[in-house]
CSV table of C-alpha atoms and ligand atoms in Angstrom, one decimal:
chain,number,residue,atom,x,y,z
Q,30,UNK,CA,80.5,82.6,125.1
Q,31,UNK,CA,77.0,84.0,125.2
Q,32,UNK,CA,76.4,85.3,129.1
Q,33,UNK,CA,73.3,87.1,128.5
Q,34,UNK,CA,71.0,84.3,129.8
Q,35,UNK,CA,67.2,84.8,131.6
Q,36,UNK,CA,67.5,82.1,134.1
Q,37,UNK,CA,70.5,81.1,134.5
Q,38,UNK,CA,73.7,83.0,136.2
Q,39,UNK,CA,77.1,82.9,134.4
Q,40,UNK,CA,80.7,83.9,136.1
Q,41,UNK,CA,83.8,83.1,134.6
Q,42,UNK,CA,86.5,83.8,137.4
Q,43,UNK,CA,89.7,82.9,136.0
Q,44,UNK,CA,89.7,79.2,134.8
Q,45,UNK,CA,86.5,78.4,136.8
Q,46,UNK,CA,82.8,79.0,135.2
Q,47,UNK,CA,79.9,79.0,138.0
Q,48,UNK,CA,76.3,78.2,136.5
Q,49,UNK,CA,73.6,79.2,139.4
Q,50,UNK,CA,70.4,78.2,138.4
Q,51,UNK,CA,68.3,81.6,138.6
Q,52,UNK,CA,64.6,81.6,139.2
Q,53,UNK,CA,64.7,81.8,143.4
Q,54,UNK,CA,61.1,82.5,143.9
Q,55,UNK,CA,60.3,78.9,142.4
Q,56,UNK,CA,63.3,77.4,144.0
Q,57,UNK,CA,64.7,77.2,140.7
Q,58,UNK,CA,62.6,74.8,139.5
Q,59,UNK,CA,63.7,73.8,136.0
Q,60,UNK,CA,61.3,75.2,133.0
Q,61,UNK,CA,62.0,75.0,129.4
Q,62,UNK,CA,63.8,78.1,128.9
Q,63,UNK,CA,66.5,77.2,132.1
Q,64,UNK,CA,67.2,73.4,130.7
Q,65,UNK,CA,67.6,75.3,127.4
Q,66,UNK,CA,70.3,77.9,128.5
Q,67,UNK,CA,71.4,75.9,130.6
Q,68,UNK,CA,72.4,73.2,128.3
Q,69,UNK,CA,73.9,75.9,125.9
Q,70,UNK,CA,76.1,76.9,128.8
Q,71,UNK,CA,77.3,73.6,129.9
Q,72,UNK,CA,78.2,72.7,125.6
Q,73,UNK,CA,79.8,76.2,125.8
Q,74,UNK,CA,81.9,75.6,128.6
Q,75,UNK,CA,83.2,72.0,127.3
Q,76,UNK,CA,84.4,73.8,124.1
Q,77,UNK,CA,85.8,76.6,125.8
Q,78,UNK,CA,90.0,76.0,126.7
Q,79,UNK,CA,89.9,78.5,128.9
Q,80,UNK,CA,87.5,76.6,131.6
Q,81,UNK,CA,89.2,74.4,133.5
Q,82,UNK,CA,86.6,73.4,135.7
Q,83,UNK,CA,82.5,74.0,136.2
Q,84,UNK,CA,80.3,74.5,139.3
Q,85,UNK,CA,76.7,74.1,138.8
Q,86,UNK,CA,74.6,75.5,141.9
Q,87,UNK,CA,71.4,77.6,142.5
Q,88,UNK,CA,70.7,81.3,143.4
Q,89,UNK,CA,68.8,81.9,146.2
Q,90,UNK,CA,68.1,79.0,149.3
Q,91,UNK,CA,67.8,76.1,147.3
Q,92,UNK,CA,70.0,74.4,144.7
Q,93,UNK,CA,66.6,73.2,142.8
Q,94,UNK,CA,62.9,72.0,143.2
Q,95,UNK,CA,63.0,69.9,139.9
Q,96,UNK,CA,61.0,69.8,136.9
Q,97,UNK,CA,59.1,73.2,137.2
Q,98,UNK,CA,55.2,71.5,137.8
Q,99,UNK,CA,53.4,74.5,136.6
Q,100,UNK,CA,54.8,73.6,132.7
Q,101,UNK,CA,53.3,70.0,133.8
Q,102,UNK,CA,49.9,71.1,134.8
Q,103,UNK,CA,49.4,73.8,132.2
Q,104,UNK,CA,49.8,70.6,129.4
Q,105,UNK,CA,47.4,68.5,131.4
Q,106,UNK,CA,44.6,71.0,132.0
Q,107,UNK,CA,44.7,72.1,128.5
Q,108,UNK,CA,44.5,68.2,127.7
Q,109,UNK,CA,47.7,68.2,125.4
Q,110,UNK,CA,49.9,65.4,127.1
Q,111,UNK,CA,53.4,66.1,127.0
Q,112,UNK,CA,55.8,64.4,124.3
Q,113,UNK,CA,57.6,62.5,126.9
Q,114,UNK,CA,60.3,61.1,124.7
Q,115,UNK,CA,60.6,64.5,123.0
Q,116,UNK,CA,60.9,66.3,126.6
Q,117,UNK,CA,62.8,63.9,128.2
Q,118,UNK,CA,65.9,64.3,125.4
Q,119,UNK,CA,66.3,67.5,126.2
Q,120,UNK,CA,67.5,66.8,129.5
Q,121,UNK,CA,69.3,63.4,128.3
Q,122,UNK,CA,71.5,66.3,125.8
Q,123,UNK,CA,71.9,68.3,129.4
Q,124,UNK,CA,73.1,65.2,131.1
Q,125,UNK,CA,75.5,64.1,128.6
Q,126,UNK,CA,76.5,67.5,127.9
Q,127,UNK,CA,77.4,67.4,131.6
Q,128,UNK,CA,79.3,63.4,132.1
Q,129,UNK,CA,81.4,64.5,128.7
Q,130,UNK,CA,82.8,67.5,129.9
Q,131,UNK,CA,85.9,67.3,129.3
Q,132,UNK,CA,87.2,68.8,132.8
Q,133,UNK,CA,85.6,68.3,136.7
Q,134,UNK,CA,82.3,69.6,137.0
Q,135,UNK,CA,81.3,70.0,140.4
Q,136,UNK,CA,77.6,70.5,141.7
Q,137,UNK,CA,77.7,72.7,145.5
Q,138,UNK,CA,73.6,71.7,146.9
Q,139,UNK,CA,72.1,74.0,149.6
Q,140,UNK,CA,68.6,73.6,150.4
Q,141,UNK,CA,66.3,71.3,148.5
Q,142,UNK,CA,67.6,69.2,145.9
Q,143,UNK,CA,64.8,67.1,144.0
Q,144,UNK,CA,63.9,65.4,141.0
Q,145,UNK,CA,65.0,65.8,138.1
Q,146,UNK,CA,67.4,68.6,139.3
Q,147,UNK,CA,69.0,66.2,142.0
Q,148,UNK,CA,69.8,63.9,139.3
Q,149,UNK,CA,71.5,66.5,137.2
Q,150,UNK,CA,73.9,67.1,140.6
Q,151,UNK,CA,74.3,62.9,140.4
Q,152,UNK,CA,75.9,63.6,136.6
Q,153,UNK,CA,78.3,65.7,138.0
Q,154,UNK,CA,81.8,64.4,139.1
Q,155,UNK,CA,81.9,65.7,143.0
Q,156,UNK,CA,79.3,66.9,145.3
Q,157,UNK,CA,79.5,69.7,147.8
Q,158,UNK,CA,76.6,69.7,150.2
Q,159,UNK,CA,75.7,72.3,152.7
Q,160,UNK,CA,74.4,70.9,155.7
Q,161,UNK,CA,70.8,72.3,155.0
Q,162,UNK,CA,70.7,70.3,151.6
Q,163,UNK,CA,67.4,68.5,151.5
Q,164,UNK,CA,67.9,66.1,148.9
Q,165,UNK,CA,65.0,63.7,147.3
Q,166,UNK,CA,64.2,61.6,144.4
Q,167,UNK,CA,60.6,63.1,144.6
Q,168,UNK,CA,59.6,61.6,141.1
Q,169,UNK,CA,57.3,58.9,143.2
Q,170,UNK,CA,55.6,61.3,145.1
Q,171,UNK,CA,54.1,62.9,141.8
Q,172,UNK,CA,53.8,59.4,140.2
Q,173,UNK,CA,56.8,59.6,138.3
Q,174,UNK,CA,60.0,57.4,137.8
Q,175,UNK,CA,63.3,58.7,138.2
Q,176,UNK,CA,64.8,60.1,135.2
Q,177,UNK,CA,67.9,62.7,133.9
Q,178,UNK,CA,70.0,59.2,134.6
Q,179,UNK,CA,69.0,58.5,138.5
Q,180,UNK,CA,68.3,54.1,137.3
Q,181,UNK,CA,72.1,54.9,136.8
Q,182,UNK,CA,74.0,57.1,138.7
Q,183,UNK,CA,72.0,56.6,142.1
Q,184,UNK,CA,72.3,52.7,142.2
Q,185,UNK,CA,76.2,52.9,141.5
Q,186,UNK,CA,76.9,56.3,144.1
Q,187,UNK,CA,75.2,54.1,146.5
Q,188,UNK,CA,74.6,50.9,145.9
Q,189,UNK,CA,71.0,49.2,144.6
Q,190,UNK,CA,69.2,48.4,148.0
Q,191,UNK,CA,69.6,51.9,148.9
Q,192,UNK,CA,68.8,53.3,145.7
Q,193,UNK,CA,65.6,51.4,145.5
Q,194,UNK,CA,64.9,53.0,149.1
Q,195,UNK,CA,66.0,56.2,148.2
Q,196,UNK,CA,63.3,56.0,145.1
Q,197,UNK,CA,60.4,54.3,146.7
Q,198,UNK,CA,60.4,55.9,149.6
Q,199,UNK,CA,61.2,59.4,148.4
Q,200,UNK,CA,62.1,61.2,151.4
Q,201,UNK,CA,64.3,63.8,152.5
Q,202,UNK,CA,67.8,62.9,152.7
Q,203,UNK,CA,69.9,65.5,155.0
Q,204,UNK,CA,73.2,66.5,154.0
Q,205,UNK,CA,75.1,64.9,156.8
Q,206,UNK,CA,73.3,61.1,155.9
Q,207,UNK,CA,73.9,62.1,152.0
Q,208,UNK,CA,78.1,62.4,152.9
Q,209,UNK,CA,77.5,59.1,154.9
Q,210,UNK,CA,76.5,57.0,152.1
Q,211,UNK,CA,77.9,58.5,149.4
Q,212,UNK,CA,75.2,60.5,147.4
Q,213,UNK,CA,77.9,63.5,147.9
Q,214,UNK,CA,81.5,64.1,148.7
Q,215,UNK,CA,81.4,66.3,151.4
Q,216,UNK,CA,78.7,68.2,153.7
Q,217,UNK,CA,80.3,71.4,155.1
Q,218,UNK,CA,78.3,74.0,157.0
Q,219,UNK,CA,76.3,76.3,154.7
Q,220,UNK,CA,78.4,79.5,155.6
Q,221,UNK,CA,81.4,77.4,154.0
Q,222,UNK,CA,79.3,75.7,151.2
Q,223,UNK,CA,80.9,78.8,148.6
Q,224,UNK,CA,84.7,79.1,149.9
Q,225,UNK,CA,84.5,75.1,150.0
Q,226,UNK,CA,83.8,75.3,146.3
Q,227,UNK,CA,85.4,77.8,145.2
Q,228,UNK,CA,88.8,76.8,146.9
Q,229,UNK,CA,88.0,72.9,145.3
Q,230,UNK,CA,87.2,74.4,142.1
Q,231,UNK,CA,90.3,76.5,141.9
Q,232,UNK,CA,92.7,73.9,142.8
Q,233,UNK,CA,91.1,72.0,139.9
Q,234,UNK,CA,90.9,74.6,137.3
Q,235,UNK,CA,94.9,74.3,138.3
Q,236,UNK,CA,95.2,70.7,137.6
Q,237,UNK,CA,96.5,68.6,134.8
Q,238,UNK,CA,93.3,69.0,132.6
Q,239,UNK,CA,93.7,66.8,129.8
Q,240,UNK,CA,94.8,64.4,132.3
Q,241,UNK,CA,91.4,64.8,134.7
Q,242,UNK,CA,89.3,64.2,131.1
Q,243,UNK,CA,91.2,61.1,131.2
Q,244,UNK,CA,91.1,60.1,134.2
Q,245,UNK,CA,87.0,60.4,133.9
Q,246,UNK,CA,87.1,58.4,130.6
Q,247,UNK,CA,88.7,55.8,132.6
Q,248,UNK,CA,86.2,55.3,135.5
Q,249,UNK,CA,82.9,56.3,133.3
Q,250,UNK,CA,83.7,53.8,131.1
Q,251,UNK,CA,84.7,51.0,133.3
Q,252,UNK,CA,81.7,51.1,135.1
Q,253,UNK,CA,80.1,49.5,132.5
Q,254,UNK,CA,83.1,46.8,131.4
Q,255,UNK,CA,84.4,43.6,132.7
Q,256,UNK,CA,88.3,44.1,134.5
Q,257,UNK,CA,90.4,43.1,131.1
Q,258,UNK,CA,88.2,46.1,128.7
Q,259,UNK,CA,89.2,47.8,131.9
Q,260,UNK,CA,92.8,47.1,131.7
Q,261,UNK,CA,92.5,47.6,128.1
Q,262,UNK,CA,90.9,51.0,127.8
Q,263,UNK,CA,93.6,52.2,131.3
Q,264,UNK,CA,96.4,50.9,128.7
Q,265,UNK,CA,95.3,53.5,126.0
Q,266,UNK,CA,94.4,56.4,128.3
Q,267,UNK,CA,97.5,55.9,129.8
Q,268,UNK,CA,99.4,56.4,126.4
Q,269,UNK,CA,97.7,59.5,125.7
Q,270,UNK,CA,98.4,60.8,129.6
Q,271,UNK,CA,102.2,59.8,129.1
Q,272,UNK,CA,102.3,62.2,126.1
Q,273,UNK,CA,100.8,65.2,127.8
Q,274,UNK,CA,102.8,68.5,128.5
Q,275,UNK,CA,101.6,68.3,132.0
Q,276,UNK,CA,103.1,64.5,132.8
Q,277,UNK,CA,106.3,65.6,131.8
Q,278,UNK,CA,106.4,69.0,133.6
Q,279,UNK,CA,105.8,67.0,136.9
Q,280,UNK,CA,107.9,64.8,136.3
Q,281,UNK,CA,110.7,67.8,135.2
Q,282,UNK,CA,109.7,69.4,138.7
Q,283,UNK,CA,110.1,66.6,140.7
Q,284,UNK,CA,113.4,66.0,139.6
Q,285,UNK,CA,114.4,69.6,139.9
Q,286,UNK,CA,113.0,69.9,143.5
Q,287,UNK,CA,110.3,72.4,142.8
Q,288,UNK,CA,106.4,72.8,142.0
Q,289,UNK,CA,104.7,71.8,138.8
Q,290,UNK,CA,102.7,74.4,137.0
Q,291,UNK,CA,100.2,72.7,134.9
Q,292,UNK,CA,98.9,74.2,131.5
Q,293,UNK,CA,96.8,71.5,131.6
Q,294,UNK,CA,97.2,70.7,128.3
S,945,T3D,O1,60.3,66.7,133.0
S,945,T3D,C1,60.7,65.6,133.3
S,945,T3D,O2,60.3,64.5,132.8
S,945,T3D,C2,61.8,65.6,134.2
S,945,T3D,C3,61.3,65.0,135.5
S,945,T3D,C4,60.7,65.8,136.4
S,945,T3D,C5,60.2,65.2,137.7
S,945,T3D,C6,60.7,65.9,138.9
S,945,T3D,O3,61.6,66.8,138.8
S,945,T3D,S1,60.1,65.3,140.2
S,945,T3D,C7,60.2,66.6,141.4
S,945,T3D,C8,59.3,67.7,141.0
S,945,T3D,N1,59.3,68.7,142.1
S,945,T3D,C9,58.6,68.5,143.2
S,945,T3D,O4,57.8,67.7,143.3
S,945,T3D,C10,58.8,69.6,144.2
S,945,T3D,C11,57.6,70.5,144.4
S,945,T3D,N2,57.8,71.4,145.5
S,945,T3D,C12,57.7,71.1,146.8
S,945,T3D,O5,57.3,70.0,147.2
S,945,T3D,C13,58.1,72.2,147.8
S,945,T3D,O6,58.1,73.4,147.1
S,945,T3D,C14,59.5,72.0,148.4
S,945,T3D,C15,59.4,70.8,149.3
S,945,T3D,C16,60.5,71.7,147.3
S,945,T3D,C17,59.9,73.2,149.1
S,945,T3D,O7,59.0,73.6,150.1
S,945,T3D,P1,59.1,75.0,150.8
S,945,T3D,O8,57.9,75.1,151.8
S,945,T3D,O9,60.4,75.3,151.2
S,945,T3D,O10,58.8,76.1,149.6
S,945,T3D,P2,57.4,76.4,148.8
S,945,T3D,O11,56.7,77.5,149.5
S,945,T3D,O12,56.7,75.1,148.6
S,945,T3D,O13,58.0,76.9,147.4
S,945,T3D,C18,58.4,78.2,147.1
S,945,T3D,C19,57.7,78.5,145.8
S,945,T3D,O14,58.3,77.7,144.8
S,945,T3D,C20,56.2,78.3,145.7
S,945,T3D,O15,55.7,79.3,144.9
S,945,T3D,P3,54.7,80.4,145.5
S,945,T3D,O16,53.6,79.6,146.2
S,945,T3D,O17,55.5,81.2,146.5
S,945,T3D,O18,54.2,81.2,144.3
S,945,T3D,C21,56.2,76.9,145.0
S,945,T3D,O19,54.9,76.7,144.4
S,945,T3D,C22,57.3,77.1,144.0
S,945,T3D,N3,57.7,75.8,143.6
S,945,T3D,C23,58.4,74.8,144.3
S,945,T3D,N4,58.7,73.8,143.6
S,945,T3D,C24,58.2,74.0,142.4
S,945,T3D,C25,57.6,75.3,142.4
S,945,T3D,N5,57.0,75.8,141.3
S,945,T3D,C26,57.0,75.0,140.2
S,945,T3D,N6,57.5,73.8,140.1
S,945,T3D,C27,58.1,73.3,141.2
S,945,T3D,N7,58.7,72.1,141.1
């Protein structure tokens, strides 16, 4: 796995492979060469048996101040508008990249969150927030809609009324409100925000892996289907799950009165 990246932070600490976006002074607002390394991280990591769960964060005091507006402003002042479509599927490949990994991925938010890099922390399965997390859909304020996914992960974390508030309105959202209606998991205080994560992380990257991939396939893809695909797809998934090493070593150590040790294969 390549680690040798500009603006992005790589650690690999036993099973669990932390991503910080690095530029600080910008609040690690996203320019071409992050989304770049970091969507070659996140493909790494999904191919890579040995990770058995991702944290995505940011060095410094915030997790991320979005799409980096400098990159914006240089392409209208030199009067070469953008290839929107062309730009925009770069971060669709990120945000893919990120709801197929096969294993949890977990975004920990201190500081600002906005934009475009808040929605990349909505692709991720759980959300640690610190409880200085500043979190805003701040496309409207620059005249933008929200894309990287928000029209479809923030109306199903929580709910459409609030979405549409959350998006019109674009305004700070603290982390204690954001653990209230859903938009993350848990808001902890920031001097726990990293032992919070790491500790979730680890007891992840100790889990039933193939299992957890399942299990995502499951509610990913029943959030789009009526309740029979449901039962349907649950049926297959459940197949594969019975055949896993990890099913039946839990099922060994519950009969023989000690703890499983997943492989997580
Ligand atoms: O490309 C696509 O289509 C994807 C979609 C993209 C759209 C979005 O992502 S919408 C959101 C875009 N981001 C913003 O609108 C945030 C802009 N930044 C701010 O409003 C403020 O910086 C914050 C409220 C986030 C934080 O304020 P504060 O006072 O804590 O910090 P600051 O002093 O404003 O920022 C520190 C530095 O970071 C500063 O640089 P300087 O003056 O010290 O040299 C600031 O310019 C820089 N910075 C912050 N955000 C960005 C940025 N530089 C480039 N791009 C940014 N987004």
């Amino acid at each position: 796995m390549r680690t040798d990246f500009q603006n992005v932070l790589i650690e690999h600490d036993e099973s669990v492979f932390t991503l910080s976006m690095n530029r600080p002074d910008v609040l690690n607002a996203i320019n071409t060469l992050m989304l770049e390394e970091l969507t070659k991280a996140v493909e790494a990591a999904a191919d890579d048996e040995t990770i058995r769960c991702v944290v995505l964060t940011g060095a410094g005091r915030a997790f991320g101040a979005g799409q980096d507006l400098t990159e914006f402003g240089s392409a209208h002042a030199g009067n070469q508008p953008l290839n929107v479509s062309e730009h925009l599927a770069k971060y669709h490949r990120l945000i893919l990249a990120i709801r197929h990994m096969p294993k949890p991925v977990i975004a920990a938010i201190q500081g600002v969150a906005t934009g475009i890099t808040l929605n990349i922390a909505l692709s991720c399965d759980i959300r640690i927030a610190a409880d200085n997390a500043r979190l805003r859909e701040g496309f409207a304020l620059i005249g933008l809609v929200p894309d990287g996914g928000g029209g479809y992960t923030l109306p199903r974390l929580v709910g459409l009324g609030r979405a549409l508030e959350i998006a019109l309105l674009a305004e700070d959202i603290s982390g204690a409100e954001a653990e209230r209606i859903g938009l993350v998991n848990r808001c902890v205080p920031l001097s726990e925000l990293d032992r919070t994560t790491r500790a979730l992380a680890k007891r992840l990257a100790n889990g039933p892996t193939r299992t957890y991939e399942l299990i995502k396939e499951l509610m990913y893809k029943s959030l789009d289907m009526d309740l029979q695909a449901s039962l349907h797809l649950e049926g297959q998934l459940q197949e594969a799950a019975y055949t896993t090493a990890d099913h039946r070593e839990s099922v060994d150590a519950f009969l023989h009165k000690r703890a499983a040790k997943f492989t997580g294969k």
